[in-house]
mmCIF file of C-alpha atoms in Angstrom:
data_model
loop_
_atom_site.group_PDB
_atom_site.id
_atom_site.type_symbol
_atom_site.label_atom_id
_atom_site.label_comp_id
_atom_site.label_asym_id
_atom_site.label_seq_id
_atom_site.Cartn_x
_atom_site.Cartn_y
_atom_site.Cartn_z
ATOM 1 C CA MET A 570 0.000 0.000 0.000
ATOM 2 C CA LYS A 571 1.410 3.365 -1.039
ATOM 3 C CA PHE A 572 0.477 6.722 0.324
ATOM 4 C CA SER A 573 0.465 9.776 -1.828
ATOM 5 C CA VAL A 574 0.936 13.145 -0.160
ATOM 6 C CA THR A 575 0.724 16.295 -2.190
ATOM 7 C CA PHE A 576 3.062 19.199 -1.650
ATOM 8 C CA GLU A 577 0.139 21.266 -0.343
ATOM 9 C CA ASP A 578 -0.911 18.527 2.127
ATOM 10 C CA PHE A 579 2.653 18.372 3.438
ATOM 11 C CA PHE A 580 2.729 22.113 4.174
ATOM 12 C CA VAL A 581 -0.717 22.022 5.826
ATOM 13 C CA CYS A 582 0.547 19.200 8.042
ATOM 14 C CA MET A 583 3.771 21.100 8.883
ATOM 15 C CA ALA A 584 1.745 24.195 9.791
ATOM 16 C CA HIS A 585 -0.092 22.129 12.412
ATOM 17 C CA VAL A 586 3.194 20.756 13.763
ATOM 18 C CA ARG A 587 4.510 24.316 14.178
ATOM 19 C CA ASP A 588 1.339 25.197 16.113
ATOM 20 C CA PHE A 589 1.813 22.279 18.521
ATOM 21 C CA PRO A 590 2.998 23.670 21.865
ATOM 22 C CA VAL A 591 6.633 23.140 22.769
ATOM 23 C CA TYR A 592 7.061 22.872 26.516
ATOM 24 C CA PRO A 593 10.223 24.167 28.164
ATOM 25 C CA ALA A 594 12.623 21.601 29.557
ATOM 26 C CA GLU A 595 11.920 20.810 33.200
ATOM 27 C CA ALA A 596 15.568 21.442 34.060
ATOM 28 C CA SER A 597 15.235 24.986 32.755
ATOM 29 C CA GLN A 598 12.217 25.544 34.984
ATOM 30 C CA PHE A 599 14.086 24.097 37.970
ATOM 31 C CA HIS A 600 17.084 26.345 37.281
ATOM 32 C CA LYS A 601 14.891 29.462 37.331
ATOM 33 C CA MET A 602 13.636 28.390 40.746
ATOM 34 C CA ALA A 603 16.979 27.357 42.295
ATOM 35 C CA TRP A 604 19.728 29.419 40.662
ATOM 36 C CA CYS A 605 19.808 32.210 43.250
ATOM 37 C CA PHE A 606 20.156 29.761 46.162
ATOM 38 C CA LEU A 607 22.769 27.636 44.394
ATOM 39 C CA SER A 608 24.709 30.710 43.284
ATOM 40 C CA ASP A 609 24.755 31.992 46.864
ATOM 41 C CA MET A 610 26.139 28.564 47.873
ATOM 42 C CA GLY A 611 29.011 29.021 45.405
ATOM 43 C CA PHE A 612 27.698 26.820 42.595
ATOM 44 C CA GLU A 613 27.797 27.777 38.938
ATOM 45 C CA LEU A 614 25.636 26.389 36.149
ATOM 46 C CA ILE A 615 27.839 24.521 33.673
ATOM 47 C CA ASN A 616 25.354 23.325 31.034
ATOM 48 C CA ASP A 617 22.314 24.552 29.154
ATOM 49 C CA PRO A 618 19.263 23.311 31.102
ATOM 50 C CA SER A 619 16.902 24.257 28.260
ATOM 51 C CA LEU A 620 18.135 21.414 26.039
ATOM 52 C CA LYS A 621 16.133 18.196 25.816
ATOM 53 C CA HIS A 622 17.930 14.936 25.033
ATOM 54 C CA GLY A 623 16.802 11.653 23.550
ATOM 55 C CA ARG A 624 13.407 10.358 22.645
ATOM 56 C CA PHE A 625 12.117 10.733 26.203
ATOM 57 C CA SER A 626 12.903 14.477 26.422
ATOM 58 C CA ALA A 627 15.377 14.207 29.280
ATOM 59 C CA SER A 628 16.893 17.439 30.569
ATOM 60 C CA SER A 629 19.331 18.354 33.320
ATOM 61 C CA ALA A 630 20.757 21.317 35.167
ATOM 62 C CA VAL A 631 24.351 20.664 36.211
ATOM 63 C CA TYR A 632 26.104 22.811 38.800
ATOM 64 C CA ARG A 633 29.700 22.804 40.104
ATOM 65 C CA SER A 634 30.983 24.342 43.321
ATOM 66 C CA GLU A 635 34.379 25.970 43.758
ATOM 67 C CA GLN A 636 35.598 22.873 45.632
ATOM 68 C CA GLY A 637 34.527 20.615 42.745
ATOM 69 C CA LEU A 638 31.247 19.223 44.097
ATOM 70 C CA TYR A 639 28.800 18.593 41.257
ATOM 71 C CA ILE A 640 25.024 18.646 41.623
ATOM 72 C CA SER A 641 23.069 17.349 38.633
ATOM 73 C CA VAL A 642 19.291 17.672 38.707
ATOM 74 C CA GLY A 643 17.816 15.486 35.978
ATOM 75 C CA PHE A 644 14.307 15.124 34.598
ATOM 76 C CA GLU A 645 12.889 12.456 32.316
ATOM 77 C CA SER A 646 9.297 13.357 31.536
ATOM 78 C CA GLY A 647 8.813 10.620 28.962
ATOM 79 C CA ASP A 648 9.383 6.987 29.827
ATOM 80 C CA SER A 649 10.044 6.978 33.593
ATOM 81 C CA ASN A 650 8.244 10.254 34.372
ATOM 82 C CA SER A 651 10.738 10.879 37.154
ATOM 83 C CA ALA A 652 13.422 13.194 38.417
ATOM 84 C CA MET A 653 16.682 12.515 40.286
ATOM 85 C CA ILE A 654 19.525 14.434 41.850
ATOM 86 C CA PHE A 655 23.083 13.178 41.370
ATOM 87 C CA CYS A 656 26.223 14.518 43.012
ATOM 88 C CA GLY A 657 29.928 14.161 43.616
ATOM 89 C CA ARG A 658 32.666 14.135 41.044
ATOM 90 C CA LYS A 659 32.089 14.021 37.296
ATOM 91 C CA TRP A 660 33.260 10.852 35.580
ATOM 92 C CA SER A 661 33.898 11.370 31.856
ATOM 93 C CA GLY A 662 34.614 8.944 29.048
ATOM 94 C CA GLN A 663 35.526 9.475 25.426
ATOM 95 C CA ARG A 664 31.943 10.503 24.598
ATOM 96 C CA GLY A 665 31.559 13.047 27.411
ATOM 97 C CA THR A 666 30.016 12.749 30.851
ATOM 98 C CA LEU A 667 29.581 9.142 31.850
ATOM 99 C CA CYS A 668 28.034 9.695 35.296
ATOM 100 C CA PHE A 669 28.435 11.422 38.638
ATOM 101 C CA SER A 670 29.634 9.773 41.854
ATOM 102 C CA ASN A 671 26.171 8.598 42.934
ATOM 103 C CA ASN A 672 22.626 9.631 43.738
ATOM 104 C CA TYR A 673 22.404 12.624 46.103
ATOM 105 C CA SER A 674 20.307 10.519 48.497
ATOM 106 C CA VAL A 675 23.321 8.233 49.096
ATOM 107 C CA LEU A 676 25.511 11.173 50.094
ATOM 108 C CA ALA A 677 22.746 12.646 52.276
ATOM 109 C CA LYS A 678 22.437 9.295 54.091
ATOM 110 C CA ARG A 679 26.140 9.464 55.028
ATOM 111 C CA PHE A 680 25.237 12.615 56.967
ATOM 112 C CA GLU A 681 22.087 11.055 58.465
ATOM 113 C CA MET A 682 19.678 12.996 56.261
ATOM 114 C CA ASP A 683 16.829 11.487 54.291
ATOM 115 C CA VAL A 684 16.269 12.538 50.682
ATOM 116 C CA PRO A 685 14.351 10.479 48.083
ATOM 117 C CA ALA A 686 16.423 8.659 45.489
ATOM 118 C CA THR A 687 13.755 9.310 42.849
ATOM 119 C CA TYR A 688 10.980 11.872 42.588
ATOM 120 C CA LYS A 689 7.767 11.147 40.665
ATOM 121 C CA LEU A 690 7.486 13.964 38.147
ATOM 122 C CA GLY A 691 3.780 13.631 37.397
ATOM 123 C CA TYR A 692 1.603 15.410 34.876
ATOM 124 C CA GLY A 693 -0.230 18.709 34.521
ATOM 125 C CA ASP A 694 0.391 20.853 37.601
ATOM 126 C CA GLU A 695 2.411 18.112 39.386
ATOM 127 C CA PRO A 696 5.897 18.758 37.854
ATOM 128 C CA PRO A 697 6.257 22.244 39.419
ATOM 129 C CA LYS A 698 5.274 20.758 42.793
ATOM 130 C CA THR A 699 7.874 18.030 42.364
ATOM 131 C CA MET A 700 10.494 20.649 41.498
ATOM 132 C CA GLU A 701 9.565 22.606 44.642
ATOM 133 C CA LYS A 702 10.008 19.424 46.715
ATOM 134 C CA MET A 703 13.411 18.771 45.161
ATOM 135 C CA PHE A 704 14.442 22.378 45.738
ATOM 136 C CA ASP A 705 13.213 22.250 49.361
ATOM 137 C CA ASP A 706 15.230 19.070 49.929
ATOM 138 C CA LEU A 707 18.356 20.755 48.561
ATOM 139 C CA LYS A 708 17.782 23.883 50.678
ATOM 140 C CA LYS A 709 17.473 21.736 53.831
ATOM 141 C CA THR A 710 20.430 19.442 53.205
ATOM 142 C CA LEU A 711 22.990 20.983 50.859
ATOM 143 C CA PRO A 712 24.347 23.672 53.223
ATOM 144 C CA LYS A 713 25.055 21.021 55.888
ATOM 145 C CA ILE A 714 26.522 18.557 53.397
ATOM 146 C CA GLN A 715 28.686 21.092 51.592
ATOM 147 C CA ASP A 716 30.267 22.194 54.887
ATOM 148 C CA ARG A 717 31.173 18.632 55.871
ATOM 149 C CA VAL A 718 31.774 16.594 52.712
ATOM 150 C CA THR A 719 35.291 15.308 52.082
ATOM 151 C CA LEU A 720 36.998 13.409 49.280
ATOM 152 C CA THR A 721 36.706 10.289 51.464
ATOM 153 C CA ASP A 722 32.905 10.704 51.510
ATOM 154 C CA ILE A 723 32.812 11.131 47.729
ATOM 155 C CA MET A 724 35.034 8.099 47.108
ATOM 156 C CA SER A 725 32.890 6.036 49.478
ATOM 157 C CA ILE A 726 29.648 6.744 47.590
ATOM 158 C CA GLU A 727 31.411 5.973 44.292
ATOM 159 C CA GLU A 728 31.941 2.422 45.604
ATOM 160 C CA GLY A 729 28.209 1.898 46.315
ATOM 161 C CA THR A 730 25.773 -0.277 44.390
ATOM 162 C CA ASN A 731 24.798 2.509 41.965
ATOM 163 C CA GLY A 732 28.105 4.313 42.326
ATOM 164 C CA ALA A 733 30.295 5.600 39.535
ATOM 165 C CA ARG A 734 32.838 2.773 39.811
ATOM 166 C CA ASN A 735 30.177 0.136 39.136
ATOM 167 C CA ILE A 736 28.588 2.166 36.351
ATOM 168 C CA ALA A 737 31.959 2.727 34.659
ATOM 169 C CA ALA A 738 32.933 -0.936 35.016
ATOM 170 C CA GLY A 739 29.577 -2.019 33.564
ATOM 171 C CA LYS A 740 29.831 0.306 30.583
ATOM 172 C CA LEU A 741 33.570 0.174 29.890
ATOM 173 C CA GLY A 742 34.771 -3.139 31.336
ATOM 174 C CA LEU A 743 37.228 -4.025 34.073
ATOM 175 C CA ASN A 744 39.950 -1.711 32.757
ATOM 176 C CA PHE A 745 37.620 1.289 32.952
ATOM 177 C CA MET A 746 40.125 3.440 34.851
ATOM 178 C CA GLU A 747 42.248 3.625 31.688
ATOM 179 C CA GLU A 748 39.322 5.197 29.802
ATOM 180 C CA VAL A 749 37.838 7.473 32.480
ATOM 181 C CA GLU A 750 38.715 10.973 33.576
ATOM 182 C CA ILE A 751 37.489 11.916 37.061
ATOM 183 C CA SER A 752 37.095 15.564 38.047
ATOM 184 C CA SER A 753 39.045 16.878 41.017
ATOM 185 C CA PHE A 754 37.492 17.574 44.402
ATOM 186 C CA GLY A 755 38.752 19.476 47.386
#
């Protein structure tokens, strides 16, 4: 079965596509909410949070402190409909960022603080509420963590189940250290 589309039909169709609303990346919305706080804490934004990646429209806002602590707030509104906060050092491979040390919740646990590992993003008016919850969790925990975190803490969370060492070994094999560059901390 063949379909025949005229030139005029194609342009009518494209006009409708242009009229379809394009929603801003969740990471961009989060950044607008959190940038003043994170800037006051000494973090700088190091990526463009307005960019969406992949078929599930993932986006992230990545921040780095003067001491080298990374905070990556990621959103995946498509498949998993979730958000997560990662932290620590940046592990890079030949194709760019491979991962961060671990989930922020793992680091918070080391300092006896409870933060969810995953946040349900939701639909409609739920995503802004989820972003507020994530931001509130960072406001409550990050000042205490940033004052106390050491390289030993960061290296410890990298060894965990979902830590960077296991991720790198799974993606790159047992000799992963030969292919990975790890950002400095401290």
